[in-house]
Amino acid sequence: GKRVFQSLFFIVFFTLIDMIPLLLTLLTLSFTEGTDPDVSLDQIGLVKRWGYPVEKYDVITQDGYILDLIRIPRGKNNNRNISRPAILLVHGLLASGSQWLLNRPDQSGGYILADEGLDVWIANVRGTTYGRRHRNLNPNKDTDFWKYSLDEMARYDLPAIIDKALMISGQDKLYYIGDSQGTLLSFLLLSDRPRYNNKIKSLFLFSPIATGHYIRGIIQLVISGYSAFWPVTEVYRILMGSQEVLNRNQLIIDAATVLCSLPTKEGCYDVLYLFAGPPDFKHLNTSRMEMYVSNFPAGTSTRNLLHWGQISSRESIARFDYDNPIENTIHYGKPHPPIYNYTEIEVPMYFYWSRNDWLTTPFDIRKDLIPKLRKGLIKGTFEIPEYNHLDFAIATNTAEKLYNPVLSIIREDMKKNP
């Protein structure tokens, strides 16, 4: 009886996730009126729209996924063909590389860093809008395409992306900026493949993820429900398989556009508040809301969300648990998934965090992240107290709060290590 109840909970949970956009759209579709022309542009189109040079490369991972890697090789008004330090930008969960390009050039990390003399590389991991290709699998037909979690993104996506950027730029190392999931992926990569410590100069971590055990808001309720009906991963594995979830689609865009276009915009703010923490109203460009919701969410797999749930509910950073000792043994050689060893990480890092961030709380960082790292690796911490979790991606004052401090550190590093 308990297993049947768990199965029903799991089916209902993921069915509701996929139905939310449809229900919102049915309520508001008649009022939808798109106004922002940038909504129709892909990442290449966005960069070109502001007059920046841009290149796109296909990154083929060891397990066959084909990812878009975007390069802004120099600033808008700088045509000198000189060697520039490479920097890789890695997006958060349910986002894509577009998160670095959504505001004006003086407010978006991709353009700011290029204008300041860096060779900017923008990553897109598997399963997102710009990571839906594979040598053999069709994401619309083959469920095997969606059988991935944080493990595969860290083990296969990041190494292939880093190697491609270094090969084309002709450099030995690069700087790394990660946001949310992008921070966790860097930890997992350097733990799993320590040789990549020699390919990254510094980690700049926006909203650094520990385990998410102490998150707040509506996601806390989701994790609590997940824990209450444990183990749901085995039910999922048997009954549903891995599938796409929360992808970019017109239903979400239409519904969110209406919600954020109402005169009071209170509904739009309430959604942000429930998921990410109180918005920083002074630095939230509500006229770009249609642009934001057309790029968030950008898709992932249900297995990846399950992996996040395991890490958060168990307060342990381990590989994906198949909830079956036999299957775990097949994959890992032992009945339980191994824990990632953060003592393998050697790259100096800088934290950018906020007490207003409900998804990466200060207590989570202090309790579940810092003690796992080697002493002395954290070279600096920067608090932006007014930011919620999304502000690290879409606030209009990121140049002042995030990128200027990052650039100051890079310039000092370049003086010491030309």
JSON list of C-alpha atoms in Angstrom, two decimals, residues 35-230:
[
{"chain": "A", "resi": 35, "resn": "THR", "atom": "CA", "xyz": [5.91, 43.31, -27.18]},
{"chain": "A", "resi": 36, "resn": "ASP", "atom": "CA", "xyz": [9.65, 42.63, -26.87]},
{"chain": "A", "resi": 37, "resn": "PRO", "atom": "CA", "xyz": [11.29, 41.81, -30.24]},
{"chain": "A", "resi": 38, "resn": "ASP", "atom": "CA", "xyz": [14.28, 40.23, -28.48]},
{"chain": "A", "resi": 39, "resn": "VAL", "atom": "CA", "xyz": [12.06, 37.32, -27.39]},
{"chain": "A", "resi": 40, "resn": "SER", "atom": "CA", "xyz": [12.35, 35.74, -30.84]},
{"chain": "A", "resi": 41, "resn": "LEU", "atom": "CA", "xyz": [16.18, 35.86, -30.87]},
{"chain": "A", "resi": 42, "resn": "ASP", "atom": "CA", "xyz": [18.45, 32.96, -30.04]},
{"chain": "A", "resi": 43, "resn": "GLN", "atom": "CA", "xyz": [21.81, 33.45, -28.34]},
{"chain": "A", "resi": 44, "resn": "ILE", "atom": "CA", "xyz": [23.63, 34.28, -31.57]},
{"chain": "A", "resi": 45, "resn": "GLY", "atom": "CA", "xyz": [20.86, 36.72, -32.49]},
{"chain": "A", "resi": 46, "resn": "LEU", "atom": "CA", "xyz": [21.02, 38.44, -29.11]},
{"chain": "A", "resi": 47, "resn": "VAL", "atom": "CA", "xyz": [24.76, 39.05, -29.36]},
{"chain": "A", "resi": 48, "resn": "LYS", "atom": "CA", "xyz": [24.52, 40.29, -32.94]},
{"chain": "A", "resi": 49, "resn": "ARG", "atom": "CA", "xyz": [21.59, 42.51, -32.02]},
{"chain": "A", "resi": 50, "resn": "TRP", "atom": "CA", "xyz": [23.93, 44.62, -29.85]},
{"chain": "A", "resi": 51, "resn": "GLY", "atom": "CA", "xyz": [26.70, 44.69, -32.47]},
{"chain": "A", "resi": 52, "resn": "TYR", "atom": "CA", "xyz": [29.18, 42.31, -30.83]},
{"chain": "A", "resi": 53, "resn": "PRO", "atom": "CA", "xyz": [31.26, 39.72, -32.68]},
{"chain": "A", "resi": 54, "resn": "VAL", "atom": "CA", "xyz": [30.05, 36.20, -31.98]},
{"chain": "A", "resi": 55, "resn": "GLU", "atom": "CA", "xyz": [31.02, 32.63, -32.83]},
{"chain": "A", "resi": 56, "resn": "LYS", "atom": "CA", "xyz": [29.25, 29.31, -32.23]},
{"chain": "A", "resi": 57, "resn": "TYR", "atom": "CA", "xyz": [30.90, 25.94, -31.81]},
{"chain": "A", "resi": 58, "resn": "ASP", "atom": "CA", "xyz": [29.53, 22.44, -31.45]},
{"chain": "A", "resi": 59, "resn": "VAL", "atom": "CA", "xyz": [30.89, 20.63, -28.40]},
{"chain": "A", "resi": 60, "resn": "ILE", "atom": "CA", "xyz": [30.55, 16.85, -28.63]},
{"chain": "A", "resi": 61, "resn": "THR", "atom": "CA", "xyz": [30.73, 15.10, -25.29]},
{"chain": "A", "resi": 62, "resn": "GLN", "atom": "CA", "xyz": [32.23, 11.67, -24.67]},
{"chain": "A", "resi": 63, "resn": "ASP", "atom": "CA", "xyz": [28.72, 10.20, -24.43]},
{"chain": "A", "resi": 64, "resn": "GLY", "atom": "CA", "xyz": [27.46, 11.82, -27.63]},
{"chain": "A", "resi": 65, "resn": "TYR", "atom": "CA", "xyz": [25.62, 14.99, -26.60]},
{"chain": "A", "resi": 66, "resn": "ILE", "atom": "CA", "xyz": [26.11, 18.01, -28.86]},
{"chain": "A", "resi": 67, "resn": "LEU", "atom": "CA", "xyz": [26.13, 21.34, -27.03]},
{"chain": "A", "resi": 68, "resn": "ASP", "atom": "CA", "xyz": [26.15, 24.93, -28.30]},
{"chain": "A", "resi": 69, "resn": "LEU", "atom": "CA", "xyz": [29.20, 26.85, -27.09]},
{"chain": "A", "resi": 70, "resn": "ILE", "atom": "CA", "xyz": [28.99, 30.60, -27.72]},
{"chain": "A", "resi": 71, "resn": "ARG", "atom": "CA", "xyz": [32.03, 32.85, -27.93]},
{"chain": "A", "resi": 72, "resn": "ILE", "atom": "CA", "xyz": [32.24, 36.64, -27.74]},
{"chain": "A", "resi": 73, "resn": "PRO", "atom": "CA", "xyz": [35.93, 36.98, -28.63]},
{"chain": "A", "resi": 74, "resn": "ARG", "atom": "CA", "xyz": [36.26, 40.70, -27.93]},
{"chain": "A", "resi": 75, "resn": "GLY", "atom": "CA", "xyz": [34.33, 43.82, -27.06]},
{"chain": "A", "resi": 76, "resn": "LYS", "atom": "CA", "xyz": [32.05, 45.73, -29.37]},
{"chain": "A", "resi": 77, "resn": "ASN", "atom": "CA", "xyz": [34.53, 48.46, -30.22]},
{"chain": "A", "resi": 78, "resn": "ASN", "atom": "CA", "xyz": [37.80, 46.56, -29.92]},
{"chain": "A", "resi": 79, "resn": "ASN", "atom": "CA", "xyz": [39.06, 45.01, -33.13]},
{"chain": "A", "resi": 80, "resn": "ARG", "atom": "CA", "xyz": [42.67, 44.41, -32.12]},
{"chain": "A", "resi": 81, "resn": "ASN", "atom": "CA", "xyz": [43.62, 40.80, -32.73]},
{"chain": "A", "resi": 82, "resn": "ILE", "atom": "CA", "xyz": [45.43, 40.15, -29.45]},
{"chain": "A", "resi": 83, "resn": "SER", "atom": "CA", "xyz": [45.41, 37.29, -26.98]},
{"chain": "A", "resi": 84, "resn": "ARG", "atom": "CA", "xyz": [42.82, 37.82, -24.27]},
{"chain": "A", "resi": 85, "resn": "PRO", "atom": "CA", "xyz": [42.28, 35.82, -21.07]},
{"chain": "A", "resi": 86, "resn": "ALA", "atom": "CA", "xyz": [39.54, 33.26, -21.57]},
{"chain": "A", "resi": 87, "resn": "ILE", "atom": "CA", "xyz": [36.60, 33.14, -19.17]},
{"chain": "A", "resi": 88, "resn": "LEU", "atom": "CA", "xyz": [33.85, 30.52, -19.12]},
{"chain": "A", "resi": 89, "resn": "LEU", "atom": "CA", "xyz": [30.32, 31.33, -17.95]},
{"chain": "A", "resi": 90, "resn": "VAL", "atom": "CA", "xyz": [28.21, 28.38, -16.73]},
{"chain": "A", "resi": 91, "resn": "HIS", "atom": "CA", "xyz": [24.50, 28.91, -16.14]},
{"chain": "A", "resi": 92, "resn": "GLY", "atom": "CA", "xyz": [22.17, 27.73, -13.39]},
{"chain": "A", "resi": 93, "resn": "LEU", "atom": "CA", "xyz": [19.48, 25.05, -13.14]},
{"chain": "A", "resi": 94, "resn": "LEU", "atom": "CA", "xyz": [16.59, 25.47, -15.61]},
{"chain": "A", "resi": 95, "resn": "ALA", "atom": "CA", "xyz": [18.53, 28.27, -17.30]},
{"chain": "A", "resi": 96, "resn": "SER", "atom": "CA", "xyz": [20.77, 28.34, -20.37]},
{"chain": "A", "resi": 97, "resn": "GLY", "atom": "CA", "xyz": [23.71, 30.43, -21.51]},
{"chain": "A", "resi": 98, "resn": "SER", "atom": "CA", "xyz": [21.17, 33.11, -22.40]},
{"chain": "A", "resi": 99, "resn": "GLN", "atom": "CA", "xyz": [21.14, 34.22, -18.76]},
{"chain": "A", "resi": 100, "resn": "TRP", "atom": "CA", "xyz": [24.40, 36.12, -19.41]},
{"chain": "A", "resi": 101, "resn": "LEU", "atom": "CA", "xyz": [22.84, 38.06, -22.32]},
{"chain": "A", "resi": 102, "resn": "LEU", "atom": "CA", "xyz": [19.33, 39.09, -21.24]},
{"chain": "A", "resi": 103, "resn": "ASN", "atom": "CA", "xyz": [19.77, 42.77, -20.32]},
{"chain": "A", "resi": 104, "resn": "ARG", "atom": "CA", "xyz": [21.48, 45.69, -22.02]},
{"chain": "A", "resi": 105, "resn": "PRO", "atom": "CA", "xyz": [25.22, 45.31, -22.71]},
{"chain": "A", "resi": 106, "resn": "ASP", "atom": "CA", "xyz": [26.15, 47.44, -19.69]},
{"chain": "A", "resi": 107, "resn": "GLN", "atom": "CA", "xyz": [24.03, 45.16, -17.48]},
{"chain": "A", "resi": 108, "resn": "SER", "atom": "CA", "xyz": [24.81, 41.67, -18.85]},
{"chain": "A", "resi": 109, "resn": "GLY", "atom": "CA", "xyz": [27.86, 39.64, -17.92]},
{"chain": "A", "resi": 110, "resn": "GLY", "atom": "CA", "xyz": [28.65, 38.34, -21.39]},
{"chain": "A", "resi": 111, "resn": "TYR", "atom": "CA", "xyz": [29.02, 41.83, -22.86]},
{"chain": "A", "resi": 112, "resn": "ILE", "atom": "CA", "xyz": [30.57, 43.49, -19.81]},
{"chain": "A", "resi": 113, "resn": "LEU", "atom": "CA", "xyz": [33.42, 40.99, -19.64]},
{"chain": "A", "resi": 114, "resn": "ALA", "atom": "CA", "xyz": [34.05, 41.16, -23.40]},
{"chain": "A", "resi": 115, "resn": "ASP", "atom": "CA", "xyz": [34.20, 44.96, -23.31]},
{"chain": "A", "resi": 116, "resn": "GLU", "atom": "CA", "xyz": [36.75, 44.74, -20.49]},
{"chain": "A", "resi": 117, "resn": "GLY", "atom": "CA", "xyz": [39.17, 42.71, -22.59]},
{"chain": "A", "resi": 118, "resn": "LEU", "atom": "CA", "xyz": [38.22, 39.09, -21.90]},
{"chain": "A", "resi": 119, "resn": "ASP", "atom": "CA", "xyz": [37.61, 36.26, -24.36]},
{"chain": "A", "resi": 120, "resn": "VAL", "atom": "CA", "xyz": [34.12, 35.21, -23.25]},
{"chain": "A", "resi": 121, "resn": "TRP", "atom": "CA", "xyz": [32.83, 31.63, -23.60]},
{"chain": "A", "resi": 122, "resn": "ILE", "atom": "CA", "xyz": [29.20, 30.88, -22.76]},
{"chain": "A", "resi": 123, "resn": "ALA", "atom": "CA", "xyz": [28.31, 27.27, -21.94]},
{"chain": "A", "resi": 124, "resn": "ASN", "atom": "CA", "xyz": [25.04, 25.39, -22.45]},
{"chain": "A", "resi": 125, "resn": "VAL", "atom": "CA", "xyz": [24.69, 22.03, -20.73]},
{"chain": "A", "resi": 126, "resn": "ARG", "atom": "CA", "xyz": [22.70, 19.05, -21.97]},
{"chain": "A", "resi": 127, "resn": "GLY", "atom": "CA", "xyz": [18.92, 19.08, -21.98]},
{"chain": "A", "resi": 128, "resn": "THR", "atom": "CA", "xyz": [18.58, 22.85, -22.20]},
{"chain": "A", "resi": 129, "resn": "THR", "atom": "CA", "xyz": [17.25, 24.82, -25.16]},
{"chain": "A", "resi": 130, "resn": "TYR", "atom": "CA", "xyz": [20.78, 24.84, -26.62]},
{"chain": "A", "resi": 131, "resn": "GLY", "atom": "CA", "xyz": [21.74, 21.30, -25.61]},
{"chain": "A", "resi": 132, "resn": "ARG", "atom": "CA", "xyz": [19.06, 19.20, -27.31]},
{"chain": "A", "resi": 133, "resn": "ARG", "atom": "CA", "xyz": [21.19, 17.35, -29.84]},
{"chain": "A", "resi": 134, "resn": "HIS", "atom": "CA", "xyz": [22.89, 13.97, -29.77]},
{"chain": "A", "resi": 135, "resn": "ARG", "atom": "CA", "xyz": [24.82, 11.82, -32.21]},
{"chain": "A", "resi": 136, "resn": "ASN", "atom": "CA", "xyz": [22.32, 8.97, -31.99]},
{"chain": "A", "resi": 137, "resn": "LEU", "atom": "CA", "xyz": [19.38, 9.97, -29.79]},
{"chain": "A", "resi": 138, "resn": "ASN", "atom": "CA", "xyz": [16.35, 12.14, -30.58]},
{"chain": "A", "resi": 139, "resn": "PRO", "atom": "CA", "xyz": [15.24, 14.15, -27.53]},
{"chain": "A", "resi": 140, "resn": "ASN", "atom": "CA", "xyz": [11.64, 14.09, -28.78]},
{"chain": "A", "resi": 141, "resn": "LYS", "atom": "CA", "xyz": [11.51, 10.31, -29.20]},
{"chain": "A", "resi": 142, "resn": "ASP", "atom": "CA", "xyz": [14.24, 8.61, -27.15]},
{"chain": "A", "resi": 143, "resn": "THR", "atom": "CA", "xyz": [13.85, 8.63, -23.38]},
{"chain": "A", "resi": 144, "resn": "ASP", "atom": "CA", "xyz": [17.50, 7.55, -23.12]},
{"chain": "A", "resi": 145, "resn": "PHE", "atom": "CA", "xyz": [18.41, 11.12, -24.06]},
{"chain": "A", "resi": 146, "resn": "TRP", "atom": "CA", "xyz": [17.03, 12.26, -20.69]},
{"chain": "A", "resi": 147, "resn": "LYS", "atom": "CA", "xyz": [18.84, 9.68, -18.57]},
{"chain": "A", "resi": 148, "resn": "TYR", "atom": "CA", "xyz": [21.28, 12.12, -17.04]},
{"chain": "A", "resi": 149, "resn": "SER", "atom": "CA", "xyz": [21.81, 14.06, -13.83]},
{"chain": "A", "resi": 150, "resn": "LEU", "atom": "CA", "xyz": [24.40, 16.35, -12.32]},
{"chain": "A", "resi": 151, "resn": "ASP", "atom": "CA", "xyz": [26.91, 13.50, -12.59]},
{"chain": "A", "resi": 152, "resn": "GLU", "atom": "CA", "xyz": [26.93, 13.42, -16.38]},
{"chain": "A", "resi": 153, "resn": "MET", "atom": "CA", "xyz": [26.97, 17.20, -16.76]},
{"chain": "A", "resi": 154, "resn": "ALA", "atom": "CA", "xyz": [30.02, 17.42, -14.51]},
{"chain": "A", "resi": 155, "resn": "ARG", "atom": "CA", "xyz": [31.81, 14.38, -15.91]},
{"chain": "A", "resi": 156, "resn": "TYR", "atom": "CA", "xyz": [31.15, 14.89, -19.63]},
{"chain": "A", "resi": 157, "resn": "ASP", "atom": "CA", "xyz": [29.74, 18.35, -20.44]},
{"chain": "A", "resi": 158, "resn": "LEU", "atom": "CA", "xyz": [32.15, 20.59, -18.54]},
{"chain": "A", "resi": 159, "resn": "PRO", "atom": "CA", "xyz": [35.38, 18.81, -19.58]},
{"chain": "A", "resi": 160, "resn": "ALA", "atom": "CA", "xyz": [34.36, 18.89, -23.25]},
{"chain": "A", "resi": 161, "resn": "ILE", "atom": "CA", "xyz": [33.38, 22.57, -23.01]},
{"chain": "A", "resi": 162, "resn": "ILE", "atom": "CA", "xyz": [36.57, 23.59, -21.21]},
{"chain": "A", "resi": 163, "resn": "ASP", "atom": "CA", "xyz": [38.80, 21.64, -23.59]},
{"chain": "A", "resi": 164, "resn": "LYS", "atom": "CA", "xyz": [37.09, 23.18, -26.63]},
{"chain": "A", "resi": 165, "resn": "ALA", "atom": "CA", "xyz": [37.44, 26.73, -25.31]},
{"chain": "A", "resi": 166, "resn": "LEU", "atom": "CA", "xyz": [41.11, 26.23, -24.43]},
{"chain": "A", "resi": 167, "resn": "MET", "atom": "CA", "xyz": [41.91, 24.59, -27.76]},
{"chain": "A", "resi": 168, "resn": "ILE", "atom": "CA", "xyz": [40.35, 27.37, -29.85]},
{"chain": "A", "resi": 169, "resn": "SER", "atom": "CA", "xyz": [41.65, 30.22, -27.69]},
{"chain": "A", "resi": 170, "resn": "GLY", "atom": "CA", "xyz": [45.12, 28.69, -27.60]},
{"chain": "A", "resi": 171, "resn": "GLN", "atom": "CA", "xyz": [45.35, 29.05, -23.85]},
{"chain": "A", "resi": 172, "resn": "ASP", "atom": "CA", "xyz": [46.30, 26.63, -21.08]},
{"chain": "A", "resi": 173, "resn": "LYS", "atom": "CA", "xyz": [43.87, 27.87, -18.43]},
{"chain": "A", "resi": 174, "resn": "LEU", "atom": "CA", "xyz": [40.69, 29.89, -18.14]},
{"chain": "A", "resi": 175, "resn": "TYR", "atom": "CA", "xyz": [38.70, 31.76, -15.51]},
{"chain": "A", "resi": 176, "resn": "TYR", "atom": "CA", "xyz": [35.34, 30.30, -14.53]},
{"chain": "A", "resi": 177, "resn": "ILE", "atom": "CA", "xyz": [32.12, 32.01, -13.46]},
{"chain": "A", "resi": 178, "resn": "GLY", "atom": "CA", "xyz": [29.31, 29.73, -12.31]},
{"chain": "A", "resi": 179, "resn": "ASP", "atom": "CA", "xyz": [25.84, 30.62, -11.15]},
{"chain": "A", "resi": 180, "resn": "SER", "atom": "CA", "xyz": [23.86, 28.29, -8.87]},
{"chain": "A", "resi": 181, "resn": "GLN", "atom": "CA", "xyz": [23.99, 24.85, -10.56]},
{"chain": "A", "resi": 182, "resn": "GLY", "atom": "CA", "xyz": [27.04, 26.12, -12.44]},
{"chain": "A", "resi": 183, "resn": "THR", "atom": "CA", "xyz": [28.87, 26.41, -9.11]},
{"chain": "A", "resi": 184, "resn": "LEU", "atom": "CA", "xyz": [27.94, 22.88, -8.04]},
{"chain": "A", "resi": 185, "resn": "LEU", "atom": "CA", "xyz": [29.05, 21.47, -11.39]},
{"chain": "A", "resi": 186, "resn": "SER", "atom": "CA", "xyz": [32.50, 23.00, -10.92]},
{"chain": "A", "resi": 187, "resn": "PHE", "atom": "CA", "xyz": [32.82, 21.32, -7.51]},
{"chain": "A", "resi": 188, "resn": "LEU", "atom": "CA", "xyz": [31.76, 17.95, -8.91]},
{"chain": "A", "resi": 189, "resn": "LEU", "atom": "CA", "xyz": [34.07, 18.23, -11.92]},
{"chain": "A", "resi": 190, "resn": "LEU", "atom": "CA", "xyz": [37.16, 19.08, -9.87]},
{"chain": "A", "resi": 191, "resn": "SER", "atom": "CA", "xyz": [36.35, 16.32, -7.39]},
{"chain": "A", "resi": 192, "resn": "ASP", "atom": "CA", "xyz": [35.74, 13.72, -10.09]},
{"chain": "A", "resi": 193, "resn": "ARG", "atom": "CA", "xyz": [38.48, 14.77, -12.52]},
{"chain": "A", "resi": 194, "resn": "PRO", "atom": "CA", "xyz": [41.19, 16.48, -10.46]},
{"chain": "A", "resi": 195, "resn": "ARG", "atom": "CA", "xyz": [43.39, 17.12, -13.51]},
{"chain": "A", "resi": 196, "resn": "TYR", "atom": "CA", "xyz": [41.01, 19.93, -14.43]},
{"chain": "A", "resi": 197, "resn": "ASN", "atom": "CA", "xyz": [42.34, 21.84, -11.44]},
{"chain": "A", "resi": 198, "resn": "ASN", "atom": "CA", "xyz": [45.23, 22.64, -13.79]},
{"chain": "A", "resi": 199, "resn": "LYS", "atom": "CA", "xyz": [42.92, 24.15, -16.40]},
{"chain": "A", "resi": 200, "resn": "ILE", "atom": "CA", "xyz": [41.05, 26.69, -14.26]},
{"chain": "A", "resi": 201, "resn": "LYS", "atom": "CA", "xyz": [42.74, 29.79, -12.82]},
{"chain": "A", "resi": 202, "resn": "SER", "atom": "CA", "xyz": [40.00, 30.90, -10.44]},
{"chain": "A", "resi": 203, "resn": "LEU", "atom": "CA", "xyz": [36.38, 30.11, -9.64]},
{"chain": "A", "resi": 204, "resn": "PHE", "atom": "CA", "xyz": [33.95, 33.03, -9.30]},
{"chain": "A", "resi": 205, "resn": "LEU", "atom": "CA", "xyz": [30.85, 31.51, -7.73]},
{"chain": "A", "resi": 206, "resn": "PHE", "atom": "CA", "xyz": [27.54, 33.36, -7.80]},
{"chain": "A", "resi": 207, "resn": "SER", "atom": "CA", "xyz": [25.10, 31.91, -5.26]},
{"chain": "A", "resi": 208, "resn": "PRO", "atom": "CA", "xyz": [27.38, 28.94, -4.48]},
{"chain": "A", "resi": 209, "resn": "ILE", "atom": "CA", "xyz": [25.46, 25.72, -3.93]},
{"chain": "A", "resi": 210, "resn": "ALA", "atom": "CA", "xyz": [26.14, 23.51, -0.92]},
{"chain": "A", "resi": 211, "resn": "THR", "atom": "CA", "xyz": [23.36, 20.92, -0.60]},
{"chain": "A", "resi": 212, "resn": "GLY", "atom": "CA", "xyz": [20.22, 23.05, -0.63]},
{"chain": "A", "resi": 213, "resn": "HIS", "atom": "CA", "xyz": [19.12, 21.38, 2.58]},
{"chain": "A", "resi": 214, "resn": "TYR", "atom": "CA", "xyz": [18.28, 24.72, 4.21]},
{"chain": "A", "resi": 215, "resn": "ILE", "atom": "CA", "xyz": [16.42, 26.34, 1.34]},
{"chain": "A", "resi": 216, "resn": "ARG", "atom": "CA", "xyz": [13.34, 28.44, 2.00]},
{"chain": "A", "resi": 217, "resn": "GLY", "atom": "CA", "xyz": [10.12, 29.23, 0.15]},
{"chain": "A", "resi": 218, "resn": "ILE", "atom": "CA", "xyz": [7.99, 26.99, -2.03]},
{"chain": "A", "resi": 219, "resn": "ILE", "atom": "CA", "xyz": [10.91, 24.77, -3.08]},
{"chain": "A", "resi": 220, "resn": "GLN", "atom": "CA", "xyz": [11.31, 23.82, 0.57]},
{"chain": "A", "resi": 221, "resn": "LEU", "atom": "CA", "xyz": [7.80, 22.38, 0.48]},
{"chain": "A", "resi": 222, "resn": "VAL", "atom": "CA", "xyz": [8.63, 20.39, -2.65]},
{"chain": "A", "resi": 223, "resn": "ILE", "atom": "CA", "xyz": [11.74, 18.91, -1.03]},
{"chain": "A", "resi": 224, "resn": "SER", "atom": "CA", "xyz": [9.78, 18.12, 2.13]},
{"chain": "A", "resi": 225, "resn": "GLY", "atom": "CA", "xyz": [7.18, 16.27, 0.09]},
{"chain": "A", "resi": 226, "resn": "TYR", "atom": "CA", "xyz": [9.93, 14.46, -1.75]},
{"chain": "A", "resi": 227, "resn": "SER", "atom": "CA", "xyz": [11.46, 13.31, 1.54]},
{"chain": "A", "resi": 228, "resn": "ALA", "atom": "CA", "xyz": [8.11, 12.30, 3.02]},
{"chain": "A", "resi": 229, "resn": "PHE", "atom": "CA", "xyz": [7.40, 9.86, 0.19]},
{"chain": "A", "resi": 230, "resn": "TRP", "atom": "CA", "xyz": [10.90, 8.42, -0.05]}
]
